[in-house]
Amino acid sequence: MAVGKTTVDEVDEILKPRTDKREYRRIVLKNLIEVLLISDPETDKCAASMNVSVGSFSDPDGLDGLAHFLEHMLFYASEKYPEEDGFMKYVSEHGGSTNAFTSTEDTNYHFHINSDSFDETLERFAQFFIKPLMSADATMREIKAVDSEHQKNLLSDSRRMRQLQKHLSREDHPYHKFSTGSLDTLHVRPEAKGIDIRSELLKFYDEYYSANIMHLVVYGKENLDKTQGLVEELFQEIRNTNKDIPRFPGQPCTPDHLQVLVKAVPIMEGHKLSVSWPITPSIHHYEEAPCMYLGDLIGHEGEGSLFHALKIKGWATSLYASEGGSTMEYSFFNVSINLTDAGHEHVEDILGLLFRHIKHLQQSGVSQWIFDELSAICEAKFHYQGKIDPISYAVDISSNMTMYPTKHWLVGSSLPWRFNPTTVQKLLDELSPNNVRIFWKSKKFEGETDKVEPWYNTAYSLEKITEFTIQGWVQSSPDVNLLLPIPNVFIPTDFSLKEAQDKDKEDIFPVLLRKTPFSRLWYKPDTKFFKPKAYIKMDFNCPLAVSSPNAENLSNIFVWLLVDYLNEYAYYAQTAGLYYGLSLSDNGFELYLVGFNHKLRILLEAVIQKIAKFQAKPDRFSVIKETVTKTYQNYKFRQPYHQAMSYCSMVLQDNSWPWTEHLDALSYLEAEDLANFVPMLLSRTFVECYIAGNVDKSEAESMVKHIEDVLFNDPKPICRPLFPSQIMTNRVAELGTGNKYFYHQQGSNPSDENSALVHYIQVHQDDFPMNIKLQIFKLIAKQATFHQLRTIEQLGYIASLSQRIDSGVYGLQFIIQSSVKGPGHIDSRVESLLKDLESKLYNMSDEEFKSHVTTLIDMKLEKHKNLSEESWFYWGEIQNGTLKFNRKEAEVAALRELKKEELVDFFDEYIKVDAPKKKSMSICVYGNQHLKEMASDKDKISSTSIEIEDIIGFRNSLPLYGSLKGCSQLKL
């Protein structure tokens, strides 16, 4: 261990946002761990993140995934705290969460927790790096956990393509490796060679885990001096062996891996083109931001852009350009284009246009004004950013600490300020035809490939292309006038704060500011965050929108087309930090706008005008219909646990339909159908509005009045108010008391070996005393579920217990996905777990109970960190019709009165295996490994249980809970 005192740096060395009141201090412990301390007296959650500068690139040859396996094992237990999963249990029971990830050159461990439990948690966390246990007993179990994670990812197209790109690189470069690990790489192959994997694990830890290549961020509530004393006490015992950070010089791609066109077969429907160039990593010029500059120009979506040209041709639905897959030694610049069927047939034209655009940028030079705009936008975003979760903040910074000087730990590469045309020009020169890798994926290549990537079994073919070939594509490509962007009118310049009437009252609730037959306006000024930003939500309640699969399809295409028509204009707003979105809602469609308030009304009025003047353009209709069709076709490739959750929703939620019906109805739709539908859709409408943030009352009222004037008050109005009988409400099916229901279904993807179970227990409709009992039970049982079903029984990587709320109806759901056991067996293990939880609850001491209550109270009293988070909460109350804006305070009051006996009675009555008021349902989805078990599982169902044969028929036979939204409509 290095000898010496802690080194302290002055706080003003670190550049931070102008609006950031937190304090920062860099220290270096005597064992040379570099630490950033953050003091935030306002925080309710504290967090820490330890970044170790070693990752999967350091995996020994023949032991792929060892670094990832170590990440799993390190968090398992320590010598001082040997209980398996003890850290996760402690964190979970004190209102926090924990996670870790392994990248190519780093491994990051992190957690957050209620502030009053931070000191002990930090001490437990430190012990993983001082004396981790990594017991022999746990070794095989965690290998299986790693393998289960890999099995879950086998059918992920993004992972398959990433591994294919790695496969087509130098075999002697670590980029080529398979980094996740599996049972094969961590057990079968090593065992066959006589290699003891645990010995290799310990050797890897001893070789690489040294204090001097660790970077720690500690985000606390206390002052910096106190936090520094705690960190010095807890972390200085981590050993320092003075290791150098592993470096891997050299490029992963040789000339053999460049100038290639790779055709690959994906799992999902759709065509995608990924064009990639090895480049000089922009981290070496991060203040000049060459990749950001170029990514903005190539990825621009305004008129005259490459994407706009491809869209007009009907060839592409999206285009992204950015740096990716980078280290300090190498990097790639990537352009990804999602293609239509027509685009798939014109790939050579598309590539020709891309290279022509790059050549145009090379010849036109680097523009100072474009860089200045980019810099101004980035500066505004940085200095007026809202707080995020402490855990995310800590992870971001600890990752930055390995790459940036101290001054720029917070900002990283996000604040370009030095204009250097030479750096951008050098990058442009690297995007040459003789330096390119083209990956083209489509299911149309099935049967046309001759090679297979070994880890994910992705079928592909490879052909070499020449510079001459690419020049031919450029010359034969369509004559399209590609232009640079115009100046961005949405860049904010007014960051002043409005004078809120209640600015001294931090916790005021939304008020009903305005109500007419056409709309209702809820208003909430910013009295807490003091940022020049606003948040708007508008729900257009249209009874026709979701009245049938056909109507829902047409409503969906209408919303997609609105976004499509607005894209060239609204793209400028989004790049300037003003975001918007349109989507289907439960009873119509929903508009949101969030970001800088300065130009927000301009964008809002543009969106409303597009709604008012909507036309169904046949060419764009065809493209969107194709996109929506592929979305539904890809439903069958969803993870089995997603399928099970979807079936559960279909049983519970009235007016919902199978995706197969949507897909069937789509095939018959034409642009004329949409043109006839939209006027009927909008003919009866009610707009529920929520406006919050840096907006005064008169502005909020004026915005809604404008919407009414455009849509309702025209001499020939587009919209008329709803009839009282047309007010739409969300109804939820009520399962029979004392009944246990089963639904068994084959997984929709015959290639997927994974099976899944959703074990759902329906409990009650929104009620404060019942809510907190359910939440206390979930808090107690959550970690026990993970520990038993994943850690001990190794049923699968996904094993969780969560609260489920459907339109105000509360319940619990156990979700497990497994490649080793079928749903019938898993369901029996959930029942067994409930019996174990019964004992745990009955034997719980008064002190344990009080601790859980205190934890939940702390979690509920956690303050919103930013305007969006606050708005999501209040909008949820408005949308559900509950309007319980004081929910947190009321539930805390109920918690303070709760007795342990009441919790036990609640469990006995609603949750335990033979509870008299229990209402439960098991959704069983069978992968191909366990399909043969489905018939026997059905036969095993007891006579007291009910098999669901037809979901819609079954749902229609059930009574429905009363709508909370209906009640709120009547009250106001």
PDB file of N, CA and C in Angstrom, residues 617-652:
ATOM      1  N   LYS A 617     -51.786  11.596 -47.002  1.00  0.00           N
ATOM      2  CA  LYS A 617     -51.019  11.515 -48.251  1.00  0.00           C
ATOM      3  C   LYS A 617     -50.730  10.051 -48.565  1.00  0.00           C
ATOM      4  N   PRO A 618     -51.181   9.563 -49.716  1.00  0.00           N
ATOM      5  CA  PRO A 618     -51.072   8.119 -50.017  1.00  0.00           C
ATOM      6  C   PRO A 618     -49.646   7.575 -49.925  1.00  0.00           C
ATOM      7  N   ASP A 619     -48.636   8.357 -50.407  1.00  0.00           N
ATOM      8  CA  ASP A 619     -47.266   7.831 -50.383  1.00  0.00           C
ATOM      9  C   ASP A 619     -46.754   7.663 -48.963  1.00  0.00           C
ATOM     10  N   ARG A 620     -47.014   8.655 -48.094  1.00  0.00           N
ATOM     11  CA  ARG A 620     -46.564   8.547 -46.708  1.00  0.00           C
ATOM     12  C   ARG A 620     -47.398   7.532 -45.938  1.00  0.00           C
ATOM     13  N   PHE A 621     -48.703   7.436 -46.267  1.00  0.00           N
ATOM     14  CA  PHE A 621     -49.552   6.419 -45.642  1.00  0.00           C
ATOM     15  C   PHE A 621     -48.963   5.026 -45.873  1.00  0.00           C
ATOM     16  N   SER A 622     -48.526   4.758 -47.098  1.00  0.00           N
ATOM     17  CA  SER A 622     -47.996   3.425 -47.427  1.00  0.00           C
ATOM     18  C   SER A 622     -46.752   3.106 -46.611  1.00  0.00           C
ATOM     19  N   VAL A 623     -45.868   4.119 -46.454  1.00  0.00           N
ATOM     20  CA  VAL A 623     -44.640   3.900 -45.689  1.00  0.00           C
ATOM     21  C   VAL A 623     -44.964   3.621 -44.219  1.00  0.00           C
ATOM     22  N   ILE A 624     -45.856   4.437 -43.641  1.00  0.00           N
ATOM     23  CA  ILE A 624     -46.193   4.262 -42.224  1.00  0.00           C
ATOM     24  C   ILE A 624     -46.937   2.953 -42.000  1.00  0.00           C
ATOM     25  N   LYS A 625     -47.831   2.614 -42.902  1.00  0.00           N
ATOM     26  CA  LYS A 625     -48.552   1.326 -42.782  1.00  0.00           C
ATOM     27  C   LYS A 625     -47.559   0.162 -42.783  1.00  0.00           C
ATOM     28  N   GLU A 626     -46.570   0.238 -43.663  1.00  0.00           N
ATOM     29  CA  GLU A 626     -45.548  -0.814 -43.720  1.00  0.00           C
ATOM     30  C   GLU A 626     -44.786  -0.898 -42.405  1.00  0.00           C
ATOM     31  N   THR A 627     -44.430   0.262 -41.844  1.00  0.00           N
ATOM     32  CA  THR A 627     -43.684   0.307 -40.582  1.00  0.00           C
ATOM     33  C   THR A 627     -44.510  -0.282 -39.437  1.00  0.00           C
ATOM     34  N   VAL A 628     -45.786   0.119 -39.352  1.00  0.00           N
ATOM     35  CA  VAL A 628     -46.660  -0.384 -38.285  1.00  0.00           C
ATOM     36  C   VAL A 628     -46.887  -1.887 -38.454  1.00  0.00           C
ATOM     37  N   THR A 629     -47.031  -2.322 -39.694  1.00  0.00           N
ATOM     38  CA  THR A 629     -47.227  -3.757 -39.963  1.00  0.00           C
ATOM     39  C   THR A 629     -46.031  -4.560 -39.457  1.00  0.00           C
ATOM     40  N   LYS A 630     -44.822  -4.087 -39.738  1.00  0.00           N
ATOM     41  CA  LYS A 630     -43.630  -4.810 -39.280  1.00  0.00           C
ATOM     42  C   LYS A 630     -43.533  -4.804 -37.755  1.00  0.00           C
ATOM     43  N   THR A 631     -43.978  -3.709 -37.152  1.00  0.00           N
ATOM     44  CA  THR A 631     -43.976  -3.645 -35.679  1.00  0.00           C
ATOM     45  C   THR A 631     -44.826  -4.770 -35.110  1.00  0.00           C
ATOM     46  N   TYR A 632     -46.031  -4.964 -35.668  1.00  0.00           N
ATOM     47  CA  TYR A 632     -46.891  -6.048 -35.189  1.00  0.00           C
ATOM     48  C   TYR A 632     -46.338  -7.419 -35.562  1.00  0.00           C
ATOM     49  N   GLN A 633     -45.753  -7.538 -36.734  1.00  0.00           N
ATOM     50  CA  GLN A 633     -45.164  -8.824 -37.123  1.00  0.00           C
ATOM     51  C   GLN A 633     -44.040  -9.221 -36.172  1.00  0.00           C
ATOM     52  N   ASN A 634     -43.353  -8.228 -35.633  1.00  0.00           N
ATOM     53  CA  ASN A 634     -42.232  -8.503 -34.728  1.00  0.00           C
ATOM     54  C   ASN A 634     -42.668  -8.791 -33.302  1.00  0.00           C
ATOM     55  N   TYR A 635     -43.969  -8.627 -33.014  1.00  0.00           N
ATOM     56  CA  TYR A 635     -44.454  -8.975 -31.679  1.00  0.00           C
ATOM     57  C   TYR A 635     -44.155 -10.427 -31.346  1.00  0.00           C
ATOM     58  N   LYS A 636     -44.177 -11.281 -32.352  1.00  0.00           N
ATOM     59  CA  LYS A 636     -43.956 -12.710 -32.070  1.00  0.00           C
ATOM     60  C   LYS A 636     -42.514 -12.995 -31.641  1.00  0.00           C
ATOM     61  N   PHE A 637     -41.615 -12.025 -31.866  1.00  0.00           N
ATOM     62  CA  PHE A 637     -40.222 -12.224 -31.474  1.00  0.00           C
ATOM     63  C   PHE A 637     -39.890 -11.574 -30.126  1.00  0.00           C
ATOM     64  N   ARG A 638     -40.909 -11.080 -29.447  1.00  0.00           N
ATOM     65  CA  ARG A 638     -40.654 -10.483 -28.137  1.00  0.00           C
ATOM     66  C   ARG A 638     -40.167 -11.538 -27.148  1.00  0.00           C
ATOM     67  N   GLN A 639     -39.480 -11.068 -26.104  1.00  0.00           N
ATOM     68  CA  GLN A 639     -39.057 -11.984 -25.043  1.00  0.00           C
ATOM     69  C   GLN A 639     -40.295 -12.682 -24.470  1.00  0.00           C
ATOM     70  N   PRO A 640     -40.192 -13.955 -24.114  1.00  0.00           N
ATOM     71  CA  PRO A 640     -41.359 -14.668 -23.578  1.00  0.00           C
ATOM     72  C   PRO A 640     -42.007 -13.984 -22.378  1.00  0.00           C
ATOM     73  N   TYR A 641     -41.208 -13.347 -21.509  1.00  0.00           N
ATOM     74  CA  TYR A 641     -41.841 -12.694 -20.355  1.00  0.00           C
ATOM     75  C   TYR A 641     -42.639 -11.477 -20.788  1.00  0.00           C
ATOM     76  N   HIS A 642     -42.232 -10.819 -21.885  1.00  0.00           N
ATOM     77  CA  HIS A 642     -43.039  -9.731 -22.431  1.00  0.00           C
ATOM     78  C   HIS A 642     -44.348 -10.267 -23.004  1.00  0.00           C
ATOM     79  N   GLN A 643     -44.286 -11.424 -23.644  1.00  0.00           N
ATOM     80  CA  GLN A 643     -45.506 -12.047 -24.151  1.00  0.00           C
ATOM     81  C   GLN A 643     -46.465 -12.360 -23.003  1.00  0.00           C
ATOM     82  N   ALA A 644     -45.925 -12.915 -21.928  1.00  0.00           N
ATOM     83  CA  ALA A 644     -46.767 -13.272 -20.779  1.00  0.00           C
ATOM     84  C   ALA A 644     -47.397 -12.023 -20.164  1.00  0.00           C
ATOM     85  N   MET A 645     -46.627 -10.950 -20.045  1.00  0.00           N
ATOM     86  CA  MET A 645     -47.180  -9.710 -19.497  1.00  0.00           C
ATOM     87  C   MET A 645     -48.270  -9.147 -20.406  1.00  0.00           C
ATOM     88  N   SER A 646     -48.093  -9.301 -21.716  1.00  0.00           N
ATOM     89  CA  SER A 646     -49.093  -8.831 -22.675  1.00  0.00           C
ATOM     90  C   SER A 646     -50.392  -9.618 -22.525  1.00  0.00           C
ATOM     91  N   TYR A 647     -50.295 -10.936 -22.360  1.00  0.00           N
ATOM     92  CA  TYR A 647     -51.501 -11.748 -22.146  1.00  0.00           C
ATOM     93  C   TYR A 647     -52.199 -11.338 -20.847  1.00  0.00           C
ATOM     94  N   CYS A 648     -51.407 -11.063 -19.820  1.00  0.00           N
ATOM     95  CA  CYS A 648     -51.972 -10.645 -18.539  1.00  0.00           C
ATOM     96  C   CYS A 648     -52.749  -9.334 -18.714  1.00  0.00           C
ATOM     97  N   SER A 649     -52.168  -8.394 -19.447  1.00  0.00           N
ATOM     98  CA  SER A 649     -52.844  -7.117 -19.700  1.00  0.00           C
ATOM     99  C   SER A 649     -54.127  -7.318 -20.476  1.00  0.00           C
ATOM    100  N   MET A 650     -54.111  -8.247 -21.419  1.00  0.00           N
ATOM    101  CA  MET A 650     -55.297  -8.477 -22.240  1.00  0.00           C
ATOM    102  C   MET A 650     -56.444  -9.056 -21.415  1.00  0.00           C
ATOM    103  N   VAL A 651     -56.105  -9.892 -20.436  1.00  0.00           N
ATOM    104  CA  VAL A 651     -57.142 -10.426 -19.545  1.00  0.00           C
ATOM    105  C   VAL A 651     -57.748  -9.299 -18.717  1.00  0.00           C
ATOM    106  N   LEU A 652     -56.907  -8.402 -18.234  1.00  0.00           N
ATOM    107  CA  LEU A 652     -57.348  -7.413 -17.256  1.00  0.00           C
ATOM    108  C   LEU A 652     -57.971  -6.169 -17.876  1.00  0.00           C
TER     109      LEU A 652
END
